[in-house]
Coordinates of C-alpha atoms in Angstrom, one line a residue:
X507 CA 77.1 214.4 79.6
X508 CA 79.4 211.5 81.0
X509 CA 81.9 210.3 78.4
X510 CA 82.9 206.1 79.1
X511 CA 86.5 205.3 78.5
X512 CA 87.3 201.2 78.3
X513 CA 90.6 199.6 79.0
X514 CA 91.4 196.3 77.9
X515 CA 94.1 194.9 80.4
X516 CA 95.6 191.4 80.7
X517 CA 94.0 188.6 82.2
X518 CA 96.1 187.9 84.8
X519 CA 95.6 191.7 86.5
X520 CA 91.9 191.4 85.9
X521 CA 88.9 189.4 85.6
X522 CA 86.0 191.1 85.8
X523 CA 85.1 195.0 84.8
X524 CA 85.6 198.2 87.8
X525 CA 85.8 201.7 87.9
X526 CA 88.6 203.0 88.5
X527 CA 88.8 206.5 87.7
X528 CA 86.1 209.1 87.5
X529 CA 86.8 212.8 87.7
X530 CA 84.8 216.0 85.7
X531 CA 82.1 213.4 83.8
X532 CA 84.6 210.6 82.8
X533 CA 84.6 207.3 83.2
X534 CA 87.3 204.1 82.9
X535 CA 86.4 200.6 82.8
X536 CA 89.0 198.1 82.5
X537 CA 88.2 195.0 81.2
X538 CA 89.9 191.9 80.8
X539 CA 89.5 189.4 77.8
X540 CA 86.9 187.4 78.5
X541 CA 85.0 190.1 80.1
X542 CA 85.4 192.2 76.6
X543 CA 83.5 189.5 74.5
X544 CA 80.8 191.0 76.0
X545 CA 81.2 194.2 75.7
X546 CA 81.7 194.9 71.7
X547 CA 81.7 198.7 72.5
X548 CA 85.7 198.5 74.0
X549 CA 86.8 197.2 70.6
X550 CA 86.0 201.0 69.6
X551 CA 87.8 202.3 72.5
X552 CA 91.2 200.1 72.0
X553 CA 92.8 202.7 70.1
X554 CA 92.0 205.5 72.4
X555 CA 94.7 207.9 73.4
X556 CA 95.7 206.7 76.9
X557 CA 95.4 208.9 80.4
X558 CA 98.4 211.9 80.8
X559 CA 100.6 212.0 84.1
X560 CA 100.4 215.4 85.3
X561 CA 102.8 216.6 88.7
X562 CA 101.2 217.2 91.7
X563 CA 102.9 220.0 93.5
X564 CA 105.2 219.9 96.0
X565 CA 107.3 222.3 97.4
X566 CA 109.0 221.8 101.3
X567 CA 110.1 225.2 101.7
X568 CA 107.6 227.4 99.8
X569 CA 104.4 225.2 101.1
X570 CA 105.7 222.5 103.8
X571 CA 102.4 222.1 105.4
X572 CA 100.6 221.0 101.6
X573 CA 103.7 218.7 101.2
X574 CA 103.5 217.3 104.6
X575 CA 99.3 216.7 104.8
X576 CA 100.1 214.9 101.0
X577 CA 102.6 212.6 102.4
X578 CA 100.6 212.1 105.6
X579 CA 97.1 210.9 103.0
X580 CA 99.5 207.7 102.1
X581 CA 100.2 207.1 105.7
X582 CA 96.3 207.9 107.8
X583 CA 93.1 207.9 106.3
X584 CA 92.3 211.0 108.0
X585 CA 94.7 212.9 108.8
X586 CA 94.7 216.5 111.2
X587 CA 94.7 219.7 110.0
X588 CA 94.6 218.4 106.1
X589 CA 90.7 218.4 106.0
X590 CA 91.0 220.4 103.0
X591 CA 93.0 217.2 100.7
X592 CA 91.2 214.4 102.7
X593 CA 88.2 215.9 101.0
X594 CA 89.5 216.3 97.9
X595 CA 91.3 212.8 97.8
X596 CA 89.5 209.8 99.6
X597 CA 91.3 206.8 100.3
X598 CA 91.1 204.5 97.8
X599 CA 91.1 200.8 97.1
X600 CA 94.4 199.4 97.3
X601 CA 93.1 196.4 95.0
X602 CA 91.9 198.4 92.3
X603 CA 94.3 198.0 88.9
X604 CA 95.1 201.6 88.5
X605 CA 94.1 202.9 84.7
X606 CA 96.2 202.6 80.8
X607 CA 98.4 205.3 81.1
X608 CA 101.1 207.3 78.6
X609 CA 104.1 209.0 81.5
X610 CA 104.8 212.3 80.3
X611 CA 107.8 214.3 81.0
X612 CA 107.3 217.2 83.5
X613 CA 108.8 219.3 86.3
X614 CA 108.2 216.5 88.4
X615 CA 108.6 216.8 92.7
X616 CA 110.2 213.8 93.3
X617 CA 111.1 211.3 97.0
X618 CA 114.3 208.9 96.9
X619 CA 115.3 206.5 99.3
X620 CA 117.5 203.6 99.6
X621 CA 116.0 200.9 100.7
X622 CA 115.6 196.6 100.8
X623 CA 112.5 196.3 98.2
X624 CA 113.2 197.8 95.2
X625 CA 110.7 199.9 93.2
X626 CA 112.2 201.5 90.2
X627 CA 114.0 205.0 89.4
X628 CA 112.5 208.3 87.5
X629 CA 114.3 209.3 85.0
X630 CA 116.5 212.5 86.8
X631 CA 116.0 214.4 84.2
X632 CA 112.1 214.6 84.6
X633 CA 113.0 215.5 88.2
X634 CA 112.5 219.4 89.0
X635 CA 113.4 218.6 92.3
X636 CA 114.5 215.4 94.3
X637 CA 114.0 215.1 98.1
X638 CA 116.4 212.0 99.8
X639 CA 113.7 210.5 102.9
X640 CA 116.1 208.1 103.6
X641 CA 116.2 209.4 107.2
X642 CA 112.9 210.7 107.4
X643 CA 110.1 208.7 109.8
X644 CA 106.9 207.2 108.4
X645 CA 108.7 207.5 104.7
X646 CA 108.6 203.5 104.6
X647 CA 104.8 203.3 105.7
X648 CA 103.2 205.2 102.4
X649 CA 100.6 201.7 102.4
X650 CA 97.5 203.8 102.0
X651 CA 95.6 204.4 98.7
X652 CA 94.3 207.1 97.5
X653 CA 91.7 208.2 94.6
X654 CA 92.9 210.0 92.1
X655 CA 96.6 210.0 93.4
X656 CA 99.1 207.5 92.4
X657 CA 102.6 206.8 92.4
X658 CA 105.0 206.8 89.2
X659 CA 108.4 205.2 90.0
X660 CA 108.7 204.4 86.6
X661 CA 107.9 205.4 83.5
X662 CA 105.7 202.2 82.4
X663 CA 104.2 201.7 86.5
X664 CA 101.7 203.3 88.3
X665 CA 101.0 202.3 91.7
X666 CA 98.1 203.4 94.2
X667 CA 100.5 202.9 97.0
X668 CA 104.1 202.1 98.0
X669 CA 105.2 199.0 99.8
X670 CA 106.9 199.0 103.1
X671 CA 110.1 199.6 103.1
X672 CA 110.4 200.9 99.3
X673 CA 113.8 201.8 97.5
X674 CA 114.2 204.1 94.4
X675 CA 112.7 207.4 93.0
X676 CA 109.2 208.2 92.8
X677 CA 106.6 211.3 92.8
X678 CA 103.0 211.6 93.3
X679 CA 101.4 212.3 90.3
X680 CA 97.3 212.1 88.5
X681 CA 96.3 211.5 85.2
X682 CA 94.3 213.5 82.9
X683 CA 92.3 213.3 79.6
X684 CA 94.1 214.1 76.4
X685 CA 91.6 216.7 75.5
X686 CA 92.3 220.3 74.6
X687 CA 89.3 222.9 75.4
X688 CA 89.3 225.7 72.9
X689 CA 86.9 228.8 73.7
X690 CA 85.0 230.4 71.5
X691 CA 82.1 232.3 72.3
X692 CA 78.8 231.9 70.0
X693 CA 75.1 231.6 70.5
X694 CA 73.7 228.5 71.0
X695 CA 69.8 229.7 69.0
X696 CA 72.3 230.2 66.5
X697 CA 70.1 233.5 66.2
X698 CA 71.6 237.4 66.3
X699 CA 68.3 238.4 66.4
X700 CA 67.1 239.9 70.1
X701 CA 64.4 241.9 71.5
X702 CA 65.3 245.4 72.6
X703 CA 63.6 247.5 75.5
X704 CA 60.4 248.5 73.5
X705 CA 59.6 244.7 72.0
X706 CA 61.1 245.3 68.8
X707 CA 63.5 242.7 67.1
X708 CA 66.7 243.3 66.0
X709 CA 69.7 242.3 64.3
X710 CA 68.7 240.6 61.2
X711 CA 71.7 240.8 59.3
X712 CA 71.3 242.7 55.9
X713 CA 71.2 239.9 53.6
X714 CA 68.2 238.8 55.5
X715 CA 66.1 241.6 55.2
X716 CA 63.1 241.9 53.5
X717 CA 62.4 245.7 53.6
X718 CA 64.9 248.8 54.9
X719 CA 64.4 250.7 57.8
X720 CA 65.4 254.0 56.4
X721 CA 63.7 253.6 53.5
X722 CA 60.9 253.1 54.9
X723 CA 61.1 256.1 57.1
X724 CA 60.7 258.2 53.7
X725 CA 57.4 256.4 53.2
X726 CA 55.6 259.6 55.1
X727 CA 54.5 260.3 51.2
X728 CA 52.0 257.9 51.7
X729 CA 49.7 259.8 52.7
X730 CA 49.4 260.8 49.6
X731 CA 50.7 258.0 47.2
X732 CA 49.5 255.0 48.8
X733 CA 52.0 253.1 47.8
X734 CA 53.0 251.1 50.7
X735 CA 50.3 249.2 51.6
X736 CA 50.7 247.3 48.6
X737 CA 54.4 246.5 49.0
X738 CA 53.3 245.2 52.0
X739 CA 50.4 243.1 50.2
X740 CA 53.1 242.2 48.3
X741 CA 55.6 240.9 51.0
X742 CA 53.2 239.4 52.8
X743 CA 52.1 237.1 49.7
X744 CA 55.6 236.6 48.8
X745 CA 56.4 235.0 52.7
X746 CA 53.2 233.1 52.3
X747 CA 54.9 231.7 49.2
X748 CA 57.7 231.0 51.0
X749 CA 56.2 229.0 53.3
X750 CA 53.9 226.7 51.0
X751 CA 57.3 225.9 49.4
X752 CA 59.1 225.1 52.4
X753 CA 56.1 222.9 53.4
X754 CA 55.9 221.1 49.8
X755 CA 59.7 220.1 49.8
X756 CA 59.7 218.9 53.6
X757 CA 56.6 217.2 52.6
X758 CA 58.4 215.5 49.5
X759 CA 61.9 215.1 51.7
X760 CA 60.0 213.1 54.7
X761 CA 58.0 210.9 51.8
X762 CA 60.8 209.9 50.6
X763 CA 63.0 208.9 53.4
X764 CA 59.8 207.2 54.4
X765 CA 59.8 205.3 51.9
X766 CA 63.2 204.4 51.3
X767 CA 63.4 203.6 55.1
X768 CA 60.7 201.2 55.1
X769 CA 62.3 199.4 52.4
X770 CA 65.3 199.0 54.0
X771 CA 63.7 197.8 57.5
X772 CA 62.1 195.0 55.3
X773 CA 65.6 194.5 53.6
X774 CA 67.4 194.1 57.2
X775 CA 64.3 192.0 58.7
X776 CA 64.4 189.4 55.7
X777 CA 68.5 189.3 56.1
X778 CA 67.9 188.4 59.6
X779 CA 65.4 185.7 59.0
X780 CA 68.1 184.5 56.3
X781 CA 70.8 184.8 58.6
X782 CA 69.0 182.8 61.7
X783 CA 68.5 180.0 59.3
X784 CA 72.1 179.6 58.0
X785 CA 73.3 180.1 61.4
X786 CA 70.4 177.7 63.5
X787 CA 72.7 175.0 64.1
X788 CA 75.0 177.6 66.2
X789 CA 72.1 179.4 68.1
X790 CA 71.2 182.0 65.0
X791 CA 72.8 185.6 64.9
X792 CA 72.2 186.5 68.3
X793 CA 74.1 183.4 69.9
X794 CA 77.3 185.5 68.4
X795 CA 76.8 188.6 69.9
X796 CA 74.7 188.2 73.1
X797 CA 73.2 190.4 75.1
X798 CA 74.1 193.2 72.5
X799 CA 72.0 191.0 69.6
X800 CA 69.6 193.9 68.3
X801 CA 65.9 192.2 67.9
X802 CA 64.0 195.0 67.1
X803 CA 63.8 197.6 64.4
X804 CA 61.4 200.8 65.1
X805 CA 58.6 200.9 62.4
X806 CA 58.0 204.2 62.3
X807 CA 56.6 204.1 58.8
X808 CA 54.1 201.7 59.7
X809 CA 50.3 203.7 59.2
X810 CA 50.5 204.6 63.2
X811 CA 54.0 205.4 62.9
X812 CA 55.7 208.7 63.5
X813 CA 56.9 209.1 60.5
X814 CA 53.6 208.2 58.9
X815 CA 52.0 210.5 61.0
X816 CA 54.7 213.3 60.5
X817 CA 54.2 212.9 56.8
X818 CA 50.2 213.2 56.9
X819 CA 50.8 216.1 58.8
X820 CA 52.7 218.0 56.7
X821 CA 50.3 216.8 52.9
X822 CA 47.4 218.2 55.0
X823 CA 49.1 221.9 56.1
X824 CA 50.2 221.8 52.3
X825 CA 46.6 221.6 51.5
X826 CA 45.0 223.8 53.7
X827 CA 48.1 226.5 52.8
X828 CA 46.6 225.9 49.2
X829 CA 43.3 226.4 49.8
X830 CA 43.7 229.3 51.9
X831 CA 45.6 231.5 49.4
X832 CA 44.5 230.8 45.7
X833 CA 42.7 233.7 45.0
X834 CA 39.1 233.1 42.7
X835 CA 40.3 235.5 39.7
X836 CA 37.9 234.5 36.7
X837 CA 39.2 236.5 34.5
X838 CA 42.5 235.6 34.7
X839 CA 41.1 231.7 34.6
X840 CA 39.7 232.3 31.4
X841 CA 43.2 234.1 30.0
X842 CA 45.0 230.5 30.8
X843 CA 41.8 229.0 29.3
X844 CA 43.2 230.8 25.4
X845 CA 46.0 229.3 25.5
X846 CA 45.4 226.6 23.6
X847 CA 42.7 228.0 21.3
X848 CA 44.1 228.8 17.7
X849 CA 42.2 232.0 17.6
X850 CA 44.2 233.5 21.2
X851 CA 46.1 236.5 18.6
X852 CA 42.8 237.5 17.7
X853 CA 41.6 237.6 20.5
X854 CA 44.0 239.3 22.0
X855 CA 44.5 242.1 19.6
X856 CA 40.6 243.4 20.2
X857 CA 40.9 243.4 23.7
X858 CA 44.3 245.1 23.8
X859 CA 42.4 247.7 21.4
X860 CA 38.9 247.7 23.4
X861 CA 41.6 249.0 26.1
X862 CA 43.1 251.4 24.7
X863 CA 40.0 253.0 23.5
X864 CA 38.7 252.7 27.0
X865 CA 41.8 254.5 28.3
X866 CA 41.5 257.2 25.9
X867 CA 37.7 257.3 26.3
X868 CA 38.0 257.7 30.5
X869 CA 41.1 259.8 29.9
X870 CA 39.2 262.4 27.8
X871 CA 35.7 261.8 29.9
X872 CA 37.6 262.3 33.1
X873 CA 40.1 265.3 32.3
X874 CA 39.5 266.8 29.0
X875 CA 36.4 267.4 28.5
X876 CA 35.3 268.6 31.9
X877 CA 38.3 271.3 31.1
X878 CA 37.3 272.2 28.2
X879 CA 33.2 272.7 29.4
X880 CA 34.5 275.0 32.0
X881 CA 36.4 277.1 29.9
X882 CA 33.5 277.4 27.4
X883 CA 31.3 278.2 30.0
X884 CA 33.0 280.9 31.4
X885 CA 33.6 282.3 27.8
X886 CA 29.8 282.8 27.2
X887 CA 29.8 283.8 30.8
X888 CA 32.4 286.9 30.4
X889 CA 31.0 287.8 26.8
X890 CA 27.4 288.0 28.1
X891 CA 28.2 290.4 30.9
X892 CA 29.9 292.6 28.9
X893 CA 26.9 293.0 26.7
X894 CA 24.1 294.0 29.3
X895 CA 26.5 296.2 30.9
X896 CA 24.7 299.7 31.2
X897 CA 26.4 302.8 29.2
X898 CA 27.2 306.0 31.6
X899 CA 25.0 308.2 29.6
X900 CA 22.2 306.0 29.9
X901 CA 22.9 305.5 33.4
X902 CA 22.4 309.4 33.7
X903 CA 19.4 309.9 32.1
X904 CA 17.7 307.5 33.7
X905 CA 18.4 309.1 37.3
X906 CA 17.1 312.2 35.7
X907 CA 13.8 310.3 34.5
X908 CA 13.5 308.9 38.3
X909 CA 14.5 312.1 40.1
X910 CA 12.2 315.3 40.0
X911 CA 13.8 318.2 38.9
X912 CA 14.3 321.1 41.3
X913 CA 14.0 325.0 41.1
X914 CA 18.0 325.2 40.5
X915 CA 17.9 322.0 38.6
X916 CA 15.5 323.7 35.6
X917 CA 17.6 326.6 35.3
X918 CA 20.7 325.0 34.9
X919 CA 18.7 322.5 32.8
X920 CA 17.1 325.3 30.4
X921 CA 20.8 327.1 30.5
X922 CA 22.2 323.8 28.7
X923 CA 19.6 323.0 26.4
X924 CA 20.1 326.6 25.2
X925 CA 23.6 326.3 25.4
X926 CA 23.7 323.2 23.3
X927 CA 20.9 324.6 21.0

């Protein structure tokens, strides 16, 4: 992005607009008078802060080479062994009107000499340190200009370069935008959310979520509560909500900017008309303002406009969200249907009784009488047994009935019936 800065100078130092600074996506126009009727934007940039002086550093004994290749730029166009700042500063126009301007005190590297053509004095105090070239060779030849680089012998003059045979105290310095850069790291989505190594997102802050992880971890029971599919039946329905919502309020938002908007086109179109008749004896509105006259208005609420075409949009996702999710529940249709019938208490207190009779009914069907057939059953079942059950005496006789009787058998036989006898 390129940011435009425009100067409005005097007419005598310029007639017609020029760049004359660019550096880092910035841009300075100066522009006389006459040139700024046509250019309505400056009168928004008059009141601009003005370009900073900055020093440019110099120091002879700790870097004498840097201060001798930055003199030698004002002297040749391309100068040896200083590759390195003919690069960074081309020469420059010496026409050009050097920029608006604010000096700032610094630790300024400042040149005085004593000289026929005077060119003004720094203030000594914004002098860090002050080299005399009085003696020194090519000091009176600084006629080269240079981009970005300019000359402050003053605190009200900048000059792109010095005339021949100078006098007075000046320093090499370059202007900067007033702007102060604060950091601050953020994401530009806006978004903590990310993906991690296995395709799951994460970070959605707490009072974002929808469900909890760890309680959901406990949800083995399952198995054998199924439970959780419908929370999730319900989640889902209560996002789908959501959503219709959403797309019924941007729906009624867009409608009626739409509207409003293409009232206000027709508004501003019919003021124009108005306005070009008033003004037709001058050459109407745009004769005022130019080539910056705005003829045309967008009509994007026109029935093959975007807006238009936005809003349809969004009525039919509302219907077809609508259609997709109403649920054909009869029953419940035909509860809404008694609400406006006198008899509805009636109504309602046999059902709620048919209900509870049903519960009772399927509670007792279900549970208590197959309990209580069982246990009957197995009653009969434990009293019969006990009655057919055969009596050890009559289990002995009959094994004497089925077994014949042998020699030792009918003497011990005959020795108890005579014993018993």
């Amino acid at each position: 992005m390129s940011v435009v800065r425009v100067n409005i100078l005097p007419e005598s130092k310029s007639s017609t607009p020029a760049v004359t600074y660019s550096e880092q996506g910035v841009t300075i126009f100066n522009l006389a008078p006459s040139a700024y009727k046509a250019y309505p934007i400056a009168s928004l940039v008059q009141q601009l802060v003005p370009l900073y002086t900055i020093p440019v550093y110099l120091n002879k004994t700790d870097n004498p080479r840097g201060t001798y290749c930055m003199i030698r730029l004002f002297i040749e166009a391309h100068p040896k062994n200083c590759t390195l700042l003919g690069n960074l500063f081309p020469p420059g126009l010496n026409k050009t009107t050097p920029p608006t301007f604010k000096a700032q005190p610094a630790p300024y590297w400042c040149f005085t000499q004593v000289s026929t053509r005077p060119v003004g004095d720094l203030p000594a105090a914004w002098c860090q340190h002050t080299y005399n070239v009085t003696g020194w060779p090519n000091m009176t030849q600084l006629t080269l200009g240079r981009m970005d680089l300019y000359w402050l012998c003053a605190t009200d003059i900048l000059r792109l370069r010095l005339p021949r045979h100078w006098s007075g105290t000046c320093t090499i310095v370059r202007l900067t935008v007033p702007v102060t850069v604060f950091v601050q790291t953020f994401d530009l989505q806006n978004s903590p959310c990310y993906i991690d190594a296995i395709g799951i997102p994460r970070g959605v802050p707490n009072e974002y979520k929808l469900a909890d992880q760890i309680g959901a971890g406990f949800e083995i029971l399952s198995a054998l509560f199924p439970i959780t599919p419908n929370k999730n039946v319900d989640r889902i329905n209560y996002i789908h909500y959501n959503v219709q919502r959403l797309a019924n309020l941007t729906r009624d938002a867009v409608e009626g900017i739409s509207t409003q908007l293409a009232a206000t086109s027709l508004m501003a179109f019919q003021n124009r008309v108005a306005l070009d008749m008033l003004l037709a004896e001058k050459g109407g509105v745009c004769a005022m303002f130019g080539d910056q006259c705005c003829t045309f208005i967008p009509n994007n609420t026109a029935p093959d406009g975007s807006v238009t075409k936005a809003l349809n949009g969004l009525r039919a996702l509302s219907t077809e969200l609508k259609e997709a999710s109403e649920l054909d529940n009869p029953l419940e249709a035909w509860m809404r249907g008694l609400d406006a019938r006198p008899w509805k208490a009636l109504v309602m207190a046999v059902l709620t009784s048919l209900a509870c009779f049903l519960a009772i009914l399927i509670t007792c069907g279900c549970c208590c009488i197959p309990c209580a057939r069982t246990l009957c059953v197995r009653l009969i079942a434990t009293a019969l047994s006990k009655e057919n059950a055969p009596r050890d005496y009559e289990h002995q006789m009959g094994s004497l009935l089925v077994e014949p009787l042998k020699d030792d058998d009918e003497e011990s036989y005959c020795d108890m019936t005579l014993t018993v006898y």
